[in-house]
Every structure is written in structure tokens, then in C-alpha cells.
Short mmCIF file of C-alpha atoms in Angstrom, two decimals:
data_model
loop_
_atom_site.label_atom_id
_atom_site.label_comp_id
_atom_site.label_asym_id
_atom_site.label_seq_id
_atom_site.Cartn_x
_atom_site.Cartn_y
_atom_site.Cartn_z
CA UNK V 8 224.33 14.59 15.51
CA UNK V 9 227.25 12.23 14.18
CA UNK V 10 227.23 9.41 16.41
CA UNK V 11 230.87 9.00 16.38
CA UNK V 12 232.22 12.57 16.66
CA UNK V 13 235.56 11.98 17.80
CA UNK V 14 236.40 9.78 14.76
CA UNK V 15 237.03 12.90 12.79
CA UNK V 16 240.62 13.02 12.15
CA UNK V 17 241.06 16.97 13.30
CA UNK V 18 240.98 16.54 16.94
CA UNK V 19 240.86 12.97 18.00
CA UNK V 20 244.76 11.79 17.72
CA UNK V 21 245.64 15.48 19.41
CA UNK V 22 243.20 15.25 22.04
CA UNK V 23 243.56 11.21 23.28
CA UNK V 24 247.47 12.89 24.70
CA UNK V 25 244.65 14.72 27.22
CA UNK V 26 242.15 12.80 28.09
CA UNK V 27 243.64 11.95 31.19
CA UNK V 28 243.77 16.25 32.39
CA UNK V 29 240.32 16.81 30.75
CA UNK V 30 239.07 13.92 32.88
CA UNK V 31 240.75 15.75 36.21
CA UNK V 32 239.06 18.74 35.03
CA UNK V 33 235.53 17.66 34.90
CA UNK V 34 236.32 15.93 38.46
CA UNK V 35 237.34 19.01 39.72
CA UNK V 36 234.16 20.96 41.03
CA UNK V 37 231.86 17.85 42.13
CA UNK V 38 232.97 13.94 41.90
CA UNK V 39 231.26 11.87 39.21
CA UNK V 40 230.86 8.44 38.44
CA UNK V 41 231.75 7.16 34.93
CA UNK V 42 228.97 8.09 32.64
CA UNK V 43 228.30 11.87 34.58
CA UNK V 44 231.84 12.38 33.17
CA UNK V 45 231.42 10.89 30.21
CA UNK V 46 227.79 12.91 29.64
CA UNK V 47 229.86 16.25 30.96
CA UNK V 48 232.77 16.32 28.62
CA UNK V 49 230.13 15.38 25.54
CA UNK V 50 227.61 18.51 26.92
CA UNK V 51 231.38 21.00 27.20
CA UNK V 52 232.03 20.47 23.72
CA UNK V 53 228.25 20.41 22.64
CA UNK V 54 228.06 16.91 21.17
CA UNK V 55 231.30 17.70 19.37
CA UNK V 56 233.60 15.24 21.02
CA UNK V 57 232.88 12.09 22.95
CA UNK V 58 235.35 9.92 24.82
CA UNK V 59 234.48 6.11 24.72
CA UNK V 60 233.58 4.63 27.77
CA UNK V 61 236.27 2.08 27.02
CA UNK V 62 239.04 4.99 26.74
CA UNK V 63 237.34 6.82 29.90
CA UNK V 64 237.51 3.48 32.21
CA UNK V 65 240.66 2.86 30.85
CA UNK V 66 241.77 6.80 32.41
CA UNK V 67 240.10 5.85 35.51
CA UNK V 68 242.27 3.57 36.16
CA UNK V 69 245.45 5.07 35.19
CA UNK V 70 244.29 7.87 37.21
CA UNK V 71 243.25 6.01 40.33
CA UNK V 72 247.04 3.83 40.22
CA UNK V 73 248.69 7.18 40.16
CA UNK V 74 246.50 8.31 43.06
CA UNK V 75 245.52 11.03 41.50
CA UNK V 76 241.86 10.50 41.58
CA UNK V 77 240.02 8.31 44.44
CA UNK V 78 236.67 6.46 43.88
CA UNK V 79 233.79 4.88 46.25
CA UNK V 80 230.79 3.58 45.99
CA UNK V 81 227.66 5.35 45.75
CA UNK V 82 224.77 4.64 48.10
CA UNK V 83 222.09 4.38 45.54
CA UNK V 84 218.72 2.65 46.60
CA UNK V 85 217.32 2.20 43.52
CA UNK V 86 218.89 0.74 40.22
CA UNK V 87 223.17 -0.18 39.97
CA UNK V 88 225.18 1.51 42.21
CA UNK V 89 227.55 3.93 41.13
CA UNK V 90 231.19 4.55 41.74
CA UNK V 91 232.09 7.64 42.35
CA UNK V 92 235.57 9.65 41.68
CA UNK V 93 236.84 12.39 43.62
CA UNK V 94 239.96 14.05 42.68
CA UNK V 95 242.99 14.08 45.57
CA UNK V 96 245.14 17.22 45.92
CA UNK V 97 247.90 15.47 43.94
CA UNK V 98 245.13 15.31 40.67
CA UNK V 99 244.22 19.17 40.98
CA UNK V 100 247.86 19.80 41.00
CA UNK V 101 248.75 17.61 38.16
CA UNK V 102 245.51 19.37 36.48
CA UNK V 103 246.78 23.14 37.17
CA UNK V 104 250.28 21.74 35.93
CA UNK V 105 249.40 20.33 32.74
CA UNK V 106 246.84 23.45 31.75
CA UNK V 107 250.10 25.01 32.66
CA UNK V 108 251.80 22.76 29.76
CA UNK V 109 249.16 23.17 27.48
CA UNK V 110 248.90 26.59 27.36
CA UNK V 111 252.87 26.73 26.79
CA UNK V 112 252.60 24.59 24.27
CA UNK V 113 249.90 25.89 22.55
CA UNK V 114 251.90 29.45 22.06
CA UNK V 115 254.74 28.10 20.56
CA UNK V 116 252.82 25.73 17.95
CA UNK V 117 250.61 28.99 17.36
CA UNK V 118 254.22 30.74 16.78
CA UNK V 119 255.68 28.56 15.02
CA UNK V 120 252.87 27.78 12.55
CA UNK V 121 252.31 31.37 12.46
CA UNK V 122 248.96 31.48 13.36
CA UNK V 123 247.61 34.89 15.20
CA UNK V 124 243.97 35.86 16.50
CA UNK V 125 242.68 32.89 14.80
CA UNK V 126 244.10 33.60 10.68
CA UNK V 127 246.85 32.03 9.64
CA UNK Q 12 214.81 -6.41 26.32
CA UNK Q 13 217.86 -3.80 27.01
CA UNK Q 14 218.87 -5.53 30.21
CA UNK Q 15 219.78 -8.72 28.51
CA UNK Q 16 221.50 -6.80 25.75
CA UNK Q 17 223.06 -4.90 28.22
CA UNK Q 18 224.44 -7.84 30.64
CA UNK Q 19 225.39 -9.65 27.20
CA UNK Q 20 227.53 -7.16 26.37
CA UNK Q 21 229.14 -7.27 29.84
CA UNK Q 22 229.24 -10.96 29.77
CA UNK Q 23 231.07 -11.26 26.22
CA UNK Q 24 233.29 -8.74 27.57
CA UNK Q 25 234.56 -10.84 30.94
CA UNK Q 26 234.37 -14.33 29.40
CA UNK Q 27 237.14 -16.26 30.53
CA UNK Q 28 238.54 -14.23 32.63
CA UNK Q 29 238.23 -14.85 36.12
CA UNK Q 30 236.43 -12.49 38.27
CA UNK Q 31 238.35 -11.17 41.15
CA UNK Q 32 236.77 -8.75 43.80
CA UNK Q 33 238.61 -6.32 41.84
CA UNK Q 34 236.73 -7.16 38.32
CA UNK Q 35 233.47 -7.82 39.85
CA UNK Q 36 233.69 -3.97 40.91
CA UNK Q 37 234.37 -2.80 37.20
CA UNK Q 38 231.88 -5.10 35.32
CA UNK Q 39 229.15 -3.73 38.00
CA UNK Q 40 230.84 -0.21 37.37
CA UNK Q 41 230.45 -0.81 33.65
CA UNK Q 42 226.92 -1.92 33.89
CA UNK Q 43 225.66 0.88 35.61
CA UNK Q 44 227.12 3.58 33.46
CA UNK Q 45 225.53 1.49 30.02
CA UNK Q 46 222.35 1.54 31.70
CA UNK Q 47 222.18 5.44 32.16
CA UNK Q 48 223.17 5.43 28.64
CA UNK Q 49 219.88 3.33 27.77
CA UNK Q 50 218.02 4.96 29.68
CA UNK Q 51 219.12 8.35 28.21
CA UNK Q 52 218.69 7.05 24.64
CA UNK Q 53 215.40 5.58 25.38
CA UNK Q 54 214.12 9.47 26.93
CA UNK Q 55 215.34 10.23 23.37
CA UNK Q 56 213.12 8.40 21.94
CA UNK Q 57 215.06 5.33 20.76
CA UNK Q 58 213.47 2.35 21.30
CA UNK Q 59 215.05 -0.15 24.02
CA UNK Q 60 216.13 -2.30 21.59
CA UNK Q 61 217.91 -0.15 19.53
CA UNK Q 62 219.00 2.46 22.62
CA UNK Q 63 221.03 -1.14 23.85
CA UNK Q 64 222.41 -1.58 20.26
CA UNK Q 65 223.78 2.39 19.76
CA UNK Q 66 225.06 1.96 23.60
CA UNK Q 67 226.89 -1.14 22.72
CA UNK Q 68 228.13 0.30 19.47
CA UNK Q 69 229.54 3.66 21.39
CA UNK Q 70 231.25 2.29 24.55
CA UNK Q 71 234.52 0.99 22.40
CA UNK Q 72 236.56 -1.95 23.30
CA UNK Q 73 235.64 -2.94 26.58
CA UNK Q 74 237.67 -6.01 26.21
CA UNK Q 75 240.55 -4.35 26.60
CA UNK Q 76 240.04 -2.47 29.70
CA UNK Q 77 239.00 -5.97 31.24
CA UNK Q 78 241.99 -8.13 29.98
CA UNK Q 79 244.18 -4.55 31.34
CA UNK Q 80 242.79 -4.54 34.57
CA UNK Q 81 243.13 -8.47 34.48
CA UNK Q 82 246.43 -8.29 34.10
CA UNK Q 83 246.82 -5.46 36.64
CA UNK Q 84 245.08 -7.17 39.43
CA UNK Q 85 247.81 -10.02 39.60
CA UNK Q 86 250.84 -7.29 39.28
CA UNK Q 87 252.38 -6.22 43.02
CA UNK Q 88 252.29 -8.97 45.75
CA UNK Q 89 251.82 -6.03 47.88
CA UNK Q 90 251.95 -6.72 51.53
CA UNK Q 91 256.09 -5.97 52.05
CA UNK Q 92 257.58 -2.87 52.81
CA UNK Q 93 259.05 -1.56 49.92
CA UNK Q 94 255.40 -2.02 48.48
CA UNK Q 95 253.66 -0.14 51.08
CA UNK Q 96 256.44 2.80 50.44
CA UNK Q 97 256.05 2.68 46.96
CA UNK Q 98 251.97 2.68 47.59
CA UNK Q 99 252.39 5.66 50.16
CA UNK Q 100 254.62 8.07 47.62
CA UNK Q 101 252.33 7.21 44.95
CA UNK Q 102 249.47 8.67 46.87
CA UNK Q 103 251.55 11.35 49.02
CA UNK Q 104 249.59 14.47 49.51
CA UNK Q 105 251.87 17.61 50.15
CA UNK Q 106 250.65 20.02 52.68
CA UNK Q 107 249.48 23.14 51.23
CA UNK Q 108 251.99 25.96 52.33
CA UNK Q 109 248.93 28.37 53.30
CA UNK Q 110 247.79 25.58 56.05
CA UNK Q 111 251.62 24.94 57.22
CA UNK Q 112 251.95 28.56 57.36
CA UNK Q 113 249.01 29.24 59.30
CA UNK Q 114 249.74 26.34 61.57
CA UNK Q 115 253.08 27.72 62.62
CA UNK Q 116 251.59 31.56 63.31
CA UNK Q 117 248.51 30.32 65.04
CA UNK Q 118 250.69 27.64 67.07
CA UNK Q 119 253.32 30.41 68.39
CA UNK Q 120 250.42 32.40 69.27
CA UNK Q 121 249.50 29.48 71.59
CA UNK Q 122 252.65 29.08 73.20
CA UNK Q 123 252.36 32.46 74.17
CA UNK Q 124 249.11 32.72 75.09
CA UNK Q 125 249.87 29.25 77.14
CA UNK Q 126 252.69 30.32 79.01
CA UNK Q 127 251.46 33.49 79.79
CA UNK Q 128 248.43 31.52 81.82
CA UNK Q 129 250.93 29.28 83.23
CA UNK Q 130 252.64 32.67 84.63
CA UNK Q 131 249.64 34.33 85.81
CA UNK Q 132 248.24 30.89 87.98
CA UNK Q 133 251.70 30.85 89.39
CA UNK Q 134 251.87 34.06 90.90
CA UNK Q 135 254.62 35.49 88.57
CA UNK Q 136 252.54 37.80 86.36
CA UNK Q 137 250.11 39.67 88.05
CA UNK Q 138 247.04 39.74 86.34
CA UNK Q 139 242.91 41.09 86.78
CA UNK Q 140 240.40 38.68 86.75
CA UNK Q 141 238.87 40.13 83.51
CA UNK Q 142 242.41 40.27 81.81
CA UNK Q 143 242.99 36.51 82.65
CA UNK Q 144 240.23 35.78 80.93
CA UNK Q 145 240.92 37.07 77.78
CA UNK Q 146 244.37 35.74 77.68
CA UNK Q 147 242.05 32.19 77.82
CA UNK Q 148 239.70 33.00 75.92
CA UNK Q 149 242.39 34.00 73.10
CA UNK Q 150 244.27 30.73 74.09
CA UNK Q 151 240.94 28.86 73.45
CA UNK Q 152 240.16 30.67 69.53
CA UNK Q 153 243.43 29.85 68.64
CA UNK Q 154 242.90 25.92 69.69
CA UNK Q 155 239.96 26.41 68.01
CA UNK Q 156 241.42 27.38 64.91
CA UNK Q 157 244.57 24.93 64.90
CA UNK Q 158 242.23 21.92 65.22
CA UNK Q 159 240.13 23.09 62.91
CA UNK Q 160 242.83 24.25 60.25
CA UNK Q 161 244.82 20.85 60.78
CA UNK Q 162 241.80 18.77 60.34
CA UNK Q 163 240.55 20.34 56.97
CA UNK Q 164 244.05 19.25 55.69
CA UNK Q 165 244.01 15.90 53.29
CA UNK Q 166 246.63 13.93 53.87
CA UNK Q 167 248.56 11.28 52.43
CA UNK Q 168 246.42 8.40 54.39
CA UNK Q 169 243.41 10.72 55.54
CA UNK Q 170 240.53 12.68 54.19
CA UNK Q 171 239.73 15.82 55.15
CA UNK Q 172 236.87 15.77 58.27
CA UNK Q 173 233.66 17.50 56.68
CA UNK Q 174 233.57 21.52 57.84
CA UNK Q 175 230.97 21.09 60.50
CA UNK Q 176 232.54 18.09 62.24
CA UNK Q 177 235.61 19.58 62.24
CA UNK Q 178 234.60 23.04 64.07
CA UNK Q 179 232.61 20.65 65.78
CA UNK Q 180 236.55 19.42 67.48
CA UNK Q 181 237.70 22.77 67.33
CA UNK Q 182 234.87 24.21 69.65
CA UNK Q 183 234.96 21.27 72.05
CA UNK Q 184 238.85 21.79 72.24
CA UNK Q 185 238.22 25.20 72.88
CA UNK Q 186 236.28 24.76 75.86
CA UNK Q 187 238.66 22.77 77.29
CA UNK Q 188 241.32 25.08 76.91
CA UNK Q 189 238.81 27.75 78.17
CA UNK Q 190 238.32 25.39 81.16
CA UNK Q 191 241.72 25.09 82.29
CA UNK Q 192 242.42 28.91 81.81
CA UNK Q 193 239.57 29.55 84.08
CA UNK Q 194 240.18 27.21 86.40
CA UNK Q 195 244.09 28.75 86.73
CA UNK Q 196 242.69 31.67 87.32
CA UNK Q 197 240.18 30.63 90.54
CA UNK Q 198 243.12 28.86 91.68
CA UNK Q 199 245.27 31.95 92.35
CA UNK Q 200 241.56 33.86 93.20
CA UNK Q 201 239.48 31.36 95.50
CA UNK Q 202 237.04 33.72 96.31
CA UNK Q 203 235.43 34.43 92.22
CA UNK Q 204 232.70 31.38 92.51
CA UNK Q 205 231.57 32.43 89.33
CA UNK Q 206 234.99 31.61 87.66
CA UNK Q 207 234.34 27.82 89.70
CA UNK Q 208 231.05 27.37 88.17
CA UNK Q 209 232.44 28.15 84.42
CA UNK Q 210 235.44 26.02 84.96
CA UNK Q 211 232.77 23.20 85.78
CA UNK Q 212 230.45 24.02 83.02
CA UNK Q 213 233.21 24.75 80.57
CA UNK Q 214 234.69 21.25 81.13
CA UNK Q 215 231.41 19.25 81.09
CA UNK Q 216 230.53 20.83 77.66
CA UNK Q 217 234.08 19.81 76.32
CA UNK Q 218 234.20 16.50 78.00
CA UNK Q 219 230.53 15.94 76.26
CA UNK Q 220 231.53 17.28 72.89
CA UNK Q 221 235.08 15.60 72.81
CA UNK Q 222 232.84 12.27 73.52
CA UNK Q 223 230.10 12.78 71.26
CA UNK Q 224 232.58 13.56 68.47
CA UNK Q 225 234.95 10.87 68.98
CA UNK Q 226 231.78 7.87 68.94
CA UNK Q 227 230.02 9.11 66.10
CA UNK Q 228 233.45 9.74 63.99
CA UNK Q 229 233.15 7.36 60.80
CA UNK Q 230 236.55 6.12 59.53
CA UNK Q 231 238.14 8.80 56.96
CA UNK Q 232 241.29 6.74 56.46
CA UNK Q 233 241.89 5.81 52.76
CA UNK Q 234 241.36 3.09 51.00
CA UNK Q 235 244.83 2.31 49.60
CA UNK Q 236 246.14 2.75 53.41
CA UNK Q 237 242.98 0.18 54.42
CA UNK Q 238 244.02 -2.64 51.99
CA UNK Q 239 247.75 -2.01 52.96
CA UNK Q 240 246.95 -2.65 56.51
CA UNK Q 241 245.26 -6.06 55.96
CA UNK Q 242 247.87 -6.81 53.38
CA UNK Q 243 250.86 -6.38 56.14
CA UNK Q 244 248.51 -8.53 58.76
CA UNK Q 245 250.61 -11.55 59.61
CA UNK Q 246 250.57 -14.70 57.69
CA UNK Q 247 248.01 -16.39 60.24
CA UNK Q 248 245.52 -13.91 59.97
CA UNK Q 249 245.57 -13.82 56.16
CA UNK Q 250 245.51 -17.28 55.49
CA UNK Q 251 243.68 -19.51 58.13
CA UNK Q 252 245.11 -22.80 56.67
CA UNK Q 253 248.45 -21.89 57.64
CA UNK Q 254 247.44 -20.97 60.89
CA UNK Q 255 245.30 -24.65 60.85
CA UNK Q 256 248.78 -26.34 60.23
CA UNK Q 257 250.61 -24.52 62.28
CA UNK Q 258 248.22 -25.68 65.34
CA UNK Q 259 247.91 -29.77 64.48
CA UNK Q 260 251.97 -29.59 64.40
CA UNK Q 261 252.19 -27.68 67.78
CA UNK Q 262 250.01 -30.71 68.62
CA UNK Q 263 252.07 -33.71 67.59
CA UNK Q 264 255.30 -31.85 68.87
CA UNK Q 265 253.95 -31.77 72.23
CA UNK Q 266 252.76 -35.18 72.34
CA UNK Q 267 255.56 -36.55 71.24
CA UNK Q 268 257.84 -34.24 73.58
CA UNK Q 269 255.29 -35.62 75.74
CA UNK Q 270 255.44 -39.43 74.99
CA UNK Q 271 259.19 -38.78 74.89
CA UNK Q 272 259.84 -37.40 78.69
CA UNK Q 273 257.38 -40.16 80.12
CA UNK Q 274 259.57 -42.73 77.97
CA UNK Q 275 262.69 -41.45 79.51
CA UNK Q 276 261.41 -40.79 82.56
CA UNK Q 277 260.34 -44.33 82.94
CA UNK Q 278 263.59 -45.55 81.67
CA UNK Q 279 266.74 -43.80 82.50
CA UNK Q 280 265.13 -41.60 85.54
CA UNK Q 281 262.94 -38.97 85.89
CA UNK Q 282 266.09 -36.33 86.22
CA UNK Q 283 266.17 -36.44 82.70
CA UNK Q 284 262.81 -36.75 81.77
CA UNK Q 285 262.58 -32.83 81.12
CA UNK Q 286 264.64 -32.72 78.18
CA UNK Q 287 262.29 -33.58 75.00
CA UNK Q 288 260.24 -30.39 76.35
CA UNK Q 289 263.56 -28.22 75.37
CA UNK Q 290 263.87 -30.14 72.13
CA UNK Q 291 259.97 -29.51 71.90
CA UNK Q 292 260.36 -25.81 72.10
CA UNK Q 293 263.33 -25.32 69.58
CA UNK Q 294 261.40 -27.29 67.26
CA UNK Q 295 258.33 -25.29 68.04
CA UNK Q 296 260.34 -21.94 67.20
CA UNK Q 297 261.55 -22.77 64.73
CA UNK Q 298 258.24 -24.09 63.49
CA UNK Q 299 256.78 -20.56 64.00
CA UNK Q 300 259.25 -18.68 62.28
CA UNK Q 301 259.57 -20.55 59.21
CA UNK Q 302 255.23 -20.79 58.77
CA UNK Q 303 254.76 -17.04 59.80
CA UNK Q 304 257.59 -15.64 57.68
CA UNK Q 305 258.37 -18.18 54.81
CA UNK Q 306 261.16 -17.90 52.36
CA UNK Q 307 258.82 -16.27 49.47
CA UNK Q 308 259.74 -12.55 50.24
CA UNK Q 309 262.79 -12.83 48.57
CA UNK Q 310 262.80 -10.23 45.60
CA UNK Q 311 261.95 -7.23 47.49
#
């Protein structure tokens, strides 16, 4: 495995405009702290893209001033304690809205590069 | 050997800066998360050297994130109005239109059910024993249901109370609603003791639960609407120097009202003697205004 996957050209400039949604979405069944959603987006994509920990703090933040997500701490015994992040309604809304986006999005760049079923 | 790689790391990253509550939170944050890393590498088989070195190499420019959130921590003043409002739509959770629409259908329900147990304890509707009773008991599921419904709901400044708790409110609402329908009912029928003793019973068990519920509740307000409150405390409470100050000059203004009314008492007459304790309490006013609300607000 590469150990710097998202420095390949492809995907890395087109996804960084998401990581903010694709950090709601992994928030959105069970709150994480940092490196559970760091270690969830890299398992999604099967090792094939990785957010820095700098970029995904970075998010957290962004996301937590915006109020869309919400974080506390853990109440680990053993070891550092963890803070957690729950998404608020306001985050799964701005989630559902942006898929929303993307999808749109995604058609017309499929149209317009004329790219159907996968073959351009 | 990976812990003091590890707290390096951290330490290179937050030199020089200075380490607010705030910071303190992320470098701990930080630390914990590059630990799980190590520890995953290591379980890889890496050794703990090197598992500290590929962590270090793949968590990017922490640096940045620090001198962001440096710079982020000084930012709003916070404490004014306009603050808290901007704070409060920033984090303003709409209701969700299938709770609101619930909450009006299961409310006029209520009202009904309400007023038609008003009617039947006064004598104006007619009603059977058995009948009265359902009417309650229908008045006391739907109180059951609002309370529970409403407190499910997040809100702007509260989380939702956990599912069990918050039947937990509905049920002991429920009985008392139960309660008082019963208890309308035995007083237009004195002679159903039964209908006495589940009034009583009723009412103990929502007296209890209403009790139990309300001691052992743990504080579900949020955090941003926490630090806003002890933002907008008053300027003694938030800074004890000021309040320090404020009490030695009370002191020397009374003294020397004090000093002052003795002084004239002694030497023009005592009918006098009381005014430096008026000039005493302008001053003191005055005093109090301009320490608890000084003239650094402007800019809102």
C-alpha cells in the first residue's frame, strides 16, 4: 500500500472541495473521535484515499464553528482521552444537501464531458 | 521510545504559542489520535520506532492547524449580545416538521380530551364511571406522548433526553393526568372508593417519578449555550480584581463620607452633618456603573 495515497493527482484536488460532507457522513451513524474517522474514511475507500490528520482537525474545526458537528470528551480510563464528535441536525442537513449538490453536479459534468455508463 | 517521538512531535508543533484552555484541548486531542496510529502501526508489525516516524510523516502540517486555532481563540470577545445572537443562529436547530406536526394533532387532542373532563366533573356532561375513565386515560396517552415527542426534539440550546428517560417523563406525566381525571370523576361520584384509592395511588407514583426524574436529570444544555452564559456573567463575577477594587473604594468613600459628616457635624452643626453620606452615594453609583459596565463595549 502507497503510503501517501491521496497525493495522486486524480482525486486529491477534486476531493479536498468535500472533505468537509465526507467527514459529516462518516459522523452520521455513530460519533467518532479524530482518528475513528480518519481510520473509517481510509477502510471506505480501501486504503485508496487518506485525509491527513492535519486537513481532518483542520474540518473539525470548521465544522464545530459552524455548529454543524458538536464534540465532548470521552470517558476513557485507560490511555488519552478522546474527543468525541457528534453531528447536530443542522450537519445531517447540510450532509443530505450537499449529496444533493453532488449528485447534480456530477450529471451535468458526466453530460457535458459526455461520459455514459462508465465509457467515454 | 514512541511516546517521546510522539510528544516531540506535539511539542515542535505548539512551540511558542501559548497554550490556552482551548489549545491544551487540541494538542491532548492530537496526541491521542497519533497514539492509536502507533499503536495500529506497531500491531502491523512496524517497530515503535519507526511506527512514530511513518505517524509523524502522515499526519501533515500540524503547525498550521495550531497557529489557525491560535489565531481563532483570540477572535470574538464574546460575552455581548450581538455575539450571543450571532452564536445562537450559528447553532439554530430547526424543528423537524414531523415533530411540530405531531405536536399540534396530539395537543388538540388534549384540549379535547381536557375539557371534556372538565365538563363531566362539573355536572354538564353526563358521563358512566367506566366512560370517564377512558376519556382520562386517553387524556393521560396523549400527555404521554407530547412529553415524550417534545423531549426527543434537539434544539438550538438542548440535546435530545435519551429514549428511556424521556418515556420515563412521559409516563410519570401520565399518571398525573390519570390522577386528576380520576379524581374528577370521584368528585361528582363520592360513593366509587375504588376511584379514591387510584386517584391516591396514581398521584404518589407520579409525584415519585416526577421527583426521581427531575434529581437524577444530568445537564443536556449545550456547550456553546454553557460558555455563553458565563461569558454574559457580570463583570464582578468574571474578573475578581475588579470586584477587589470595587470593594477597597466603597471603603475609602465611606470613610471619608464618614470623616466628612463628623467634621461638619462638629463644626457647622450636626443639621448638616448628613450631607457627605448623599455625596457618598452618588459617588458610590456612579462608581458601580462605570466598574461593572466600562466603556470597552463600544464596537458592537
Amino acid at each position: 500500500m502507497p503510503s501517501h495515497p491521496a497525493s495522486d493527482p486524480f482525486a486529491a484536488d477534486l476531493l479536498r472541495g468535500h472533505t468537509d460532507t465526507i467527514v459529516l457522513g462518516t459522523l452520521r451513524r455513530s460519533d467518532r473521535y479524530g482518528y475513528e474517522v480518519h481510520k473509517a474514511i481510509r477502510d471506505a475507500t480501501g486504503g485508496e484515499y487518506e485525509i491527513k490528520e492535519a486537513t481532518l482537525y483542520a474540518s473539525f474545526r470548521r465544522l464545530e464553528r459552524d455548529g454543524l458537528v458538536e464534540s465532548y470528551w470521552g470517558d476513557e480510563t485507560q490511555g488519552g482521552r478522546r474527543k468525541y464528535y457528534r453531528i447536530t441536525d443542522a450537519g445531517q442537513a447540510v450532509y443530505r444537501r450537499n449529496v444533493a449538490d453532488w449528485r447534480t453536479t456530477k450529471q451535468i459534468i458526466d453530460t457535458l464531458l459526455d461520459h455514459e455508463g462508465g465509457r467515454p | 521510545m514512541t511516546e517521546p517521538s510522539v510528544h516531540r512531535i506535539l511539542d515542535q508543533a505548539f512551540a511558542g504559542i501559548e497554550l490556552t484552555p482551548e489549545l491544551q484541548d487540541l494538542k491532548e486531542e492530537m496526541r491521542t489520535n497519533l497514539l492509536a496510529r502507533v499503536a495500529e502501526l506497531e500491531s502491523l508489525g512496524r517497530s515503535p520506532d519507526d511506527a512514530a516516524r511513518v505517524a509523524a510523516e502522515e499526519i501533515g502540517d500540524l503547525r498550521a492547524v495550531v497557529v489557525d486555532a491560535a489565531d481563532g481563540a483570540t477572535e470574538p470577545p464574546a460575552g455581548s449580545w450581538a455575539a450571543q445572537a450571532r452564536l445562537a443562529s450559528m447553532h439554530k436547530v430547526r424543528p423537524r416538521p414531523a415533530a411540530v406536526a405531531a405536536l399540534v394533532v396530539l395537543s388538540s387532542a388534549l384540549t379535547a380530551t381536557v375539557t371534556l373532563i372538565a365538563l363531566g366533573a362539573t355536572g354538564a356532561v353526563v358521563m358512566s364511571t367506566v366512560s370517564a375513565t377512558l376519556v382520562g386515560l386517553a387524556g393521560a396517552l396523549l400527555t404521554c406522548a407530547i412529553v415524550v415527542v417534545a423531549l426527543r426534539q434537539e434544539t438550538t440550546a438542548h440535546y435530545p433526553v435519551p429514549p428511556a428517560r424521556a418515556v420515563g417523563w412521559g409516563a410519570a406525566a401520565a399518571a398525573g393526568v390519570l390522577a386528576v381525571a380520576l379524581g374528577a370523576t370521584y368528585a361528582g361520584d363520592r360513593t366509587q372508593d375504588g376511584l379514591l384509592a387510584a386517584t391516591v395511588g396514581l398521584a404518589v407514583v407520579s409525584i415519585a417519578g416526577l421527583v426521581t426524574l427531575g434529581v437524577t436529570q444530568t445537564n443536556r444544555t449545550k456547550g456553546w449555550v454553557r460558555d455563553a452564559a458565563v461569558q454574559s456573567q457580570d463583570r464582578f463575577s468574571r474578573d475578581p480584581a475588579a470586584a477587589a477594587r470595587f470593594g477597597i473604594y466603597s471603603g475609602v468613600v465611606w470613610l471619608a463620607a464618614l470623616a466628612a459628616a463628623v467634621a461638619i457635624g462638629l463644626g457647622l452643626g450636626w443639621l448638616w452633618s448628613w450631607t457627605p453620606l448623599v455625596v457618598a452615594v452618588l459617588v458610590e453609583m456612579v462608581l458601580l456603573a462605570r466598574m461593572q459596565f466600562p466603556s470597552e463595549t463600544r464596537g458592537e
